[in-house]
Amino acid sequence: MPLSKMDRVQSLHSFTMHEAFNHEDEGTAHSSATSVVKVIANAKSTFPNLISSHQLARSLKDVLAPHGFSADNTMLGTSFCCDEVCRDLEDELKEVFGQNFHMGGIAGFPFGGNAAYGAMAHHIPNGGNLVICYGPHVGIDYDGVVGKVNRRGHNGSGSCCNTSIGALAYVKAVAEGKIEIRSPAFSDPTDAQ
């Protein structure tokens, strides 16, 4: 059955919200020793060079120290997704470099744009350095499913990163001719990102 004009023309926001949250609270709700082992095994097989947030932050410190980077002379700029699962890495990096200038928005895109970069540049210590760490994230739920994560207070797992998963589905739907692109007005205060 062909889609109506109304069904075919959707904003990225409305489409991704449906796609990202369509399968919330599925799967196992509580962790166990078996589920933790499954998550770790799946993480290592999916991402063979996987290291922990702690290892990444300490390795970055070790690699940059010989080049004069230290907590005293280095500004840390981060652009990770606003999702709470990203805070562990940010916290580990702050342990090494001190407070960060956070630019991250949905899926890790630096939502502040040129204005944020300009402000961050003024925060770099005199004669100092800047380290920028950015990127999206992905979860692995208690069942070992990549792209989902278990969140406190939920009866199962849900998408992680919701927006990246929804955006990918949107791009695929547009490419397959299932929907047409419709951008929200730039002045839409409910959809700044």
Short mmCIF file of the C-alpha atoms (twelve columns), coordinates in Angstrom:
data_MODEL
# 
_entry.id   MODEL 
# 
loop_
_atom_site.group_PDB 
_atom_site.id 
_atom_site.type_symbol 
_atom_site.label_atom_id 
_atom_site.label_alt_id 
_atom_site.label_comp_id 
_atom_site.label_asym_id 
_atom_site.label_seq_id 
_atom_site.Cartn_x 
_atom_site.Cartn_y 
_atom_site.Cartn_z 
_atom_site.pdbx_PDB_model_num 
ATOM 1   C CA . MET A 1   0.000  0.000   0.000  1 
ATOM 2   C CA . PRO A 2   1.543  3.357   -1.009 1 
ATOM 3   C CA . LEU A 3   2.239  5.848   1.730  1 
ATOM 4   C CA . SER A 4   0.183  9.011   1.824  1 
ATOM 5   C CA . LYS A 5   1.918  12.382  1.402  1 
ATOM 6   C CA . MET A 6   1.521  12.969  5.156  1 
ATOM 7   C CA . ASP A 7   3.176  9.628   5.998  1 
ATOM 8   C CA . ARG A 8   5.981  10.133  3.484  1 
ATOM 9   C CA . VAL A 9   7.031  13.614  4.625  1 
ATOM 10  C CA . GLN A 10  8.383  13.479  8.152  1 
ATOM 11  C CA . SER A 11  10.947 15.518  9.983  1 
ATOM 12  C CA . LEU A 12  14.071 13.788  11.180 1 
ATOM 13  C CA . HIS A 13  12.883 14.446  14.736 1 
ATOM 14  C CA . SER A 14  9.462  12.797  14.440 1 
ATOM 15  C CA . PHE A 15  10.864 9.865   12.477 1 
ATOM 16  C CA . THR A 16  13.795 9.214   14.826 1 
ATOM 17  C CA . MET A 17  11.682 9.467   17.953 1 
ATOM 18  C CA . HIS A 18  9.419  6.724   16.617 1 
ATOM 19  C CA . GLU A 19  12.325 4.547   15.444 1 
ATOM 20  C CA . ALA A 20  14.510 5.048   18.516 1 
ATOM 21  C CA . PHE A 21  11.851 4.417   21.134 1 
ATOM 22  C CA . ASN A 22  9.799  1.803   19.313 1 
ATOM 23  C CA . HIS A 23  11.417 -1.084  21.177 1 
ATOM 24  C CA . GLU A 24  11.902 0.186   24.717 1 
ATOM 25  C CA . ASP A 25  11.847 -2.136  27.728 1 
ATOM 26  C CA . GLU A 26  12.559 -5.316  25.787 1 
ATOM 27  C CA . GLY A 27  14.871 -8.087  26.936 1 
ATOM 28  C CA . THR A 28  16.314 -8.905  30.337 1 
ATOM 29  C CA . ALA A 29  15.683 -6.297  33.027 1 
ATOM 30  C CA . HIS A 30  18.275 -7.279  35.648 1 
ATOM 31  C CA . SER A 31  21.960 -8.118  35.486 1 
ATOM 32  C CA . SER A 32  23.515 -11.333 36.686 1 
ATOM 33  C CA . ALA A 33  27.020 -12.774 36.686 1 
ATOM 34  C CA . THR A 34  26.138 -14.551 33.430 1 
ATOM 35  C CA . SER A 35  24.859 -11.379 31.775 1 
ATOM 36  C CA . VAL A 36  27.964 -9.406  32.774 1 
ATOM 37  C CA . VAL A 37  30.208 -12.089 31.271 1 
ATOM 38  C CA . LYS A 38  28.061 -12.055 28.104 1 
ATOM 39  C CA . VAL A 39  28.278 -8.264  27.815 1 
ATOM 40  C CA . ILE A 40  32.073 -8.267  28.211 1 
ATOM 41  C CA . ALA A 41  32.528 -11.151 25.748 1 
ATOM 42  C CA . ASN A 42  30.263 -9.518  23.165 1 
ATOM 43  C CA . ALA A 43  31.968 -6.151  23.610 1 
ATOM 44  C CA . LYS A 44  35.397 -7.707  23.022 1 
ATOM 45  C CA . SER A 45  34.259 -9.680  19.970 1 
ATOM 46  C CA . THR A 46  32.419 -6.696  18.435 1 
ATOM 47  C CA . PHE A 47  35.191 -4.230  19.249 1 
ATOM 48  C CA . PRO A 48  38.433 -6.295  19.238 1 
ATOM 49  C CA . ASN A 49  40.677 -3.405  20.366 1 
ATOM 50  C CA . LEU A 50  38.314 -2.351  23.147 1 
ATOM 51  C CA . ILE A 51  39.853 -0.644  26.171 1 
ATOM 52  C CA . SER A 52  38.146 0.787   29.230 1 
ATOM 53  C CA . SER A 53  37.499 4.485   29.800 1 
ATOM 54  C CA . HIS A 54  40.147 4.387   32.519 1 
ATOM 55  C CA . GLN A 55  42.717 2.809   30.176 1 
ATOM 56  C CA . LEU A 56  41.967 5.342   27.431 1 
ATOM 57  C CA . ALA A 57  42.371 8.356   29.721 1 
ATOM 58  C CA . ARG A 58  45.621 7.047   31.251 1 
ATOM 59  C CA . SER A 59  47.016 6.085   27.829 1 
ATOM 60  C CA . LEU A 60  46.221 9.542   26.489 1 
ATOM 61  C CA . LYS A 61  48.090 11.036  29.449 1 
ATOM 62  C CA . ASP A 62  51.113 8.771   28.828 1 
ATOM 63  C CA . VAL A 63  51.209 9.506   25.093 1 
ATOM 64  C CA . LEU A 64  50.831 13.288  25.453 1 
ATOM 65  C CA . ALA A 65  53.053 13.909  28.525 1 
ATOM 66  C CA . PRO A 66  56.341 13.669  26.556 1 
ATOM 67  C CA . HIS A 67  54.948 16.419  24.289 1 
ATOM 68  C CA . GLY A 68  54.391 18.806  27.200 1 
ATOM 69  C CA . PHE A 69  50.703 18.160  27.908 1 
ATOM 70  C CA . SER A 70  49.749 18.204  31.598 1 
ATOM 71  C CA . ALA A 71  46.730 19.009  33.742 1 
ATOM 72  C CA . ASP A 72  48.265 22.426  34.484 1 
ATOM 73  C CA . ASN A 73  48.685 23.554  30.870 1 
ATOM 74  C CA . THR A 74  46.004 21.663  28.953 1 
ATOM 75  C CA . MET A 75  42.358 22.479  28.311 1 
ATOM 76  C CA . LEU A 76  40.141 19.433  27.831 1 
ATOM 77  C CA . GLY A 77  37.374 19.873  25.285 1 
ATOM 78  C CA . THR A 78  34.779 17.113  25.052 1 
ATOM 79  C CA . SER A 79  31.926 16.488  22.685 1 
ATOM 80  C CA . PHE A 80  30.181 13.325  23.763 1 
ATOM 81  C CA . CYS A 81  26.458 12.680  23.593 1 
ATOM 82  C CA . CYS A 82  24.396 14.097  26.421 1 
ATOM 83  C CA . ASP A 83  23.352 10.509  27.300 1 
ATOM 84  C CA . GLU A 84  24.274 9.596   30.879 1 
ATOM 85  C CA . VAL A 85  26.244 6.534   29.722 1 
ATOM 86  C CA . CYS A 86  28.897 8.891   28.315 1 
ATOM 87  C CA . ARG A 87  29.747 10.473  31.662 1 
ATOM 88  C CA . ASP A 88  32.146 7.691   32.766 1 
ATOM 89  C CA . LEU A 89  34.597 8.467   29.966 1 
ATOM 90  C CA . GLU A 90  34.256 12.191  30.514 1 
ATOM 91  C CA . ASP A 91  34.906 11.728  34.244 1 
ATOM 92  C CA . GLU A 92  38.023 9.629   33.558 1 
ATOM 93  C CA . LEU A 93  39.374 12.275  31.183 1 
ATOM 94  C CA . LYS A 94  38.711 14.989  33.778 1 
ATOM 95  C CA . GLU A 95  40.759 12.980  36.302 1 
ATOM 96  C CA . VAL A 96  43.732 13.363  33.943 1 
ATOM 97  C CA . PHE A 97  43.237 16.884  32.513 1 
ATOM 98  C CA . GLY A 98  40.957 18.671  34.983 1 
ATOM 99  C CA . GLN A 99  37.640 20.316  34.212 1 
ATOM 100 C CA . ASN A 100 36.413 20.105  30.642 1 
ATOM 101 C CA . PHE A 101 34.733 22.442  28.197 1 
ATOM 102 C CA . HIS A 102 31.696 20.405  27.165 1 
ATOM 103 C CA . MET A 103 30.320 20.970  23.666 1 
ATOM 104 C CA . GLY A 104 28.482 17.696  23.142 1 
ATOM 105 C CA . GLY A 105 24.963 17.344  21.955 1 
ATOM 106 C CA . ILE A 106 22.900 14.529  20.558 1 
ATOM 107 C CA . ALA A 107 25.122 11.676  19.285 1 
ATOM 108 C CA . GLY A 108 28.242 13.649  20.262 1 
ATOM 109 C CA . PHE A 109 27.921 16.418  17.684 1 
ATOM 110 C CA . PRO A 110 29.401 19.693  19.008 1 
ATOM 111 C CA . PHE A 111 26.143 21.628  19.175 1 
ATOM 112 C CA . GLY A 112 27.781 24.928  20.129 1 
ATOM 113 C CA . GLY A 113 29.385 25.317  16.714 1 
ATOM 114 C CA . ASN A 114 31.813 28.160  16.034 1 
ATOM 115 C CA . ALA A 115 30.726 30.100  19.109 1 
ATOM 116 C CA . ALA A 116 31.606 27.179  21.403 1 
ATOM 117 C CA . TYR A 117 34.972 26.638  19.723 1 
ATOM 118 C CA . GLY A 118 35.764 30.342  20.057 1 
ATOM 119 C CA . ALA A 119 34.849 30.372  23.743 1 
ATOM 120 C CA . MET A 120 36.839 27.189  24.364 1 
ATOM 121 C CA . ALA A 121 39.898 28.695  22.661 1 
ATOM 122 C CA . HIS A 122 39.807 31.567  25.158 1 
ATOM 123 C CA . HIS A 123 39.900 29.067  28.032 1 
ATOM 124 C CA . ILE A 124 43.171 27.397  26.975 1 
ATOM 125 C CA . PRO A 125 45.910 28.201  29.507 1 
ATOM 126 C CA . ASN A 126 48.378 30.829  28.248 1 
ATOM 127 C CA . GLY A 127 50.976 29.060  26.125 1 
ATOM 128 C CA . GLY A 128 49.109 25.821  26.774 1 
ATOM 129 C CA . ASN A 129 47.458 23.010  24.899 1 
ATOM 130 C CA . LEU A 130 44.049 21.767  23.892 1 
ATOM 131 C CA . VAL A 131 42.913 18.144  23.806 1 
ATOM 132 C CA . ILE A 132 39.571 17.502  22.112 1 
ATOM 133 C CA . CYS A 133 37.850 14.151  22.639 1 
ATOM 134 C CA . TYR A 134 34.597 13.492  20.842 1 
ATOM 135 C CA . GLY A 135 32.384 10.777  19.509 1 
ATOM 136 C CA . PRO A 136 29.129 8.903   19.676 1 
ATOM 137 C CA . HIS A 137 28.466 5.898   21.882 1 
ATOM 138 C CA . VAL A 138 26.855 2.496   21.696 1 
ATOM 139 C CA . GLY A 139 25.426 0.316   24.420 1 
ATOM 140 C CA . ILE A 140 25.385 -3.428  24.995 1 
ATOM 141 C CA . ASP A 141 22.478 -4.688  27.081 1 
ATOM 142 C CA . TYR A 142 22.337 -7.560  29.575 1 
ATOM 143 C CA . ASP A 143 21.393 -9.919  26.735 1 
ATOM 144 C CA . GLY A 144 24.530 -8.915  24.810 1 
ATOM 145 C CA . VAL A 145 22.643 -6.929  22.155 1 
ATOM 146 C CA . VAL A 146 24.797 -4.170  20.636 1 
ATOM 147 C CA . GLY A 147 22.866 -0.907  20.223 1 
ATOM 148 C CA . LYS A 148 20.807 -1.331  23.397 1 
ATOM 149 C CA . VAL A 149 21.459 -0.616  27.058 1 
ATOM 150 C CA . ASN A 150 19.706 -1.278  30.338 1 
ATOM 151 C CA . ARG A 151 18.768 1.881   32.214 1 
ATOM 152 C CA . ARG A 152 17.894 2.314   35.853 1 
ATOM 153 C CA . GLY A 153 14.177 1.990   36.536 1 
ATOM 154 C CA . HIS A 154 13.255 0.323   33.230 1 
ATOM 155 C CA . ASN A 155 11.819 -3.148  32.718 1 
ATOM 156 C CA . GLY A 156 14.284 -4.079  29.987 1 
ATOM 157 C CA . SER A 157 16.674 -2.441  27.559 1 
ATOM 158 C CA . GLY A 158 16.324 0.354   25.050 1 
ATOM 159 C CA . SER A 159 18.233 1.898   22.173 1 
ATOM 160 C CA . CYS A 160 21.676 3.370   22.792 1 
ATOM 161 C CA . CYS A 161 22.423 5.774   21.054 1 
ATOM 162 C CA . ASN A 162 18.734 6.354   20.354 1 
ATOM 163 C CA . THR A 163 19.327 9.291   18.071 1 
ATOM 164 C CA . SER A 164 22.072 7.633   16.013 1 
ATOM 165 C CA . ILE A 165 19.903 4.547   15.522 1 
ATOM 166 C CA . GLY A 166 16.921 6.699   14.563 1 
ATOM 167 C CA . ALA A 167 19.010 8.877   12.228 1 
ATOM 168 C CA . LEU A 168 20.405 5.790   10.477 1 
ATOM 169 C CA . ALA A 169 16.871 4.469   9.989  1 
ATOM 170 C CA . TYR A 170 15.822 7.879   8.609  1 
ATOM 171 C CA . VAL A 171 18.691 7.966   6.087  1 
ATOM 172 C CA . LYS A 172 17.870 4.409   4.985  1 
ATOM 173 C CA . ALA A 173 14.167 5.246   4.603  1 
ATOM 174 C CA . VAL A 174 14.989 8.330   2.512  1 
ATOM 175 C CA . ALA A 175 17.476 6.339   0.368  1 
ATOM 176 C CA . GLU A 176 14.856 3.625   -0.211 1 
ATOM 177 C CA . GLY A 177 12.228 6.233   -1.182 1 
ATOM 178 C CA . LYS A 178 9.968  5.357   1.750  1 
ATOM 179 C CA . ILE A 179 9.907  8.945   3.024  1 
ATOM 180 C CA . GLU A 180 10.921 12.383  1.785  1 
ATOM 181 C CA . ILE A 181 13.249 14.739  3.600  1 
ATOM 182 C CA . ARG A 182 11.597 17.520  5.557  1 
ATOM 183 C CA . SER A 183 13.790 19.812  7.590  1 
ATOM 184 C CA . PRO A 184 12.302 21.659  10.547 1 
ATOM 185 C CA . ALA A 185 12.324 25.432  10.418 1 
ATOM 186 C CA . PHE A 186 15.550 26.876  11.798 1 
ATOM 187 C CA . SER A 187 13.505 28.880  14.276 1 
ATOM 188 C CA . ASP A 188 11.898 25.754  15.792 1 
ATOM 189 C CA . PRO A 189 12.842 26.145  19.503 1 
ATOM 190 C CA . THR A 190 11.873 22.537  20.294 1 
ATOM 191 C CA . ASP A 191 14.342 21.011  17.841 1 
ATOM 192 C CA . ALA A 192 17.584 22.977  18.108 1 
ATOM 193 C CA . GLN A 193 19.676 19.898  17.451 1 
# 
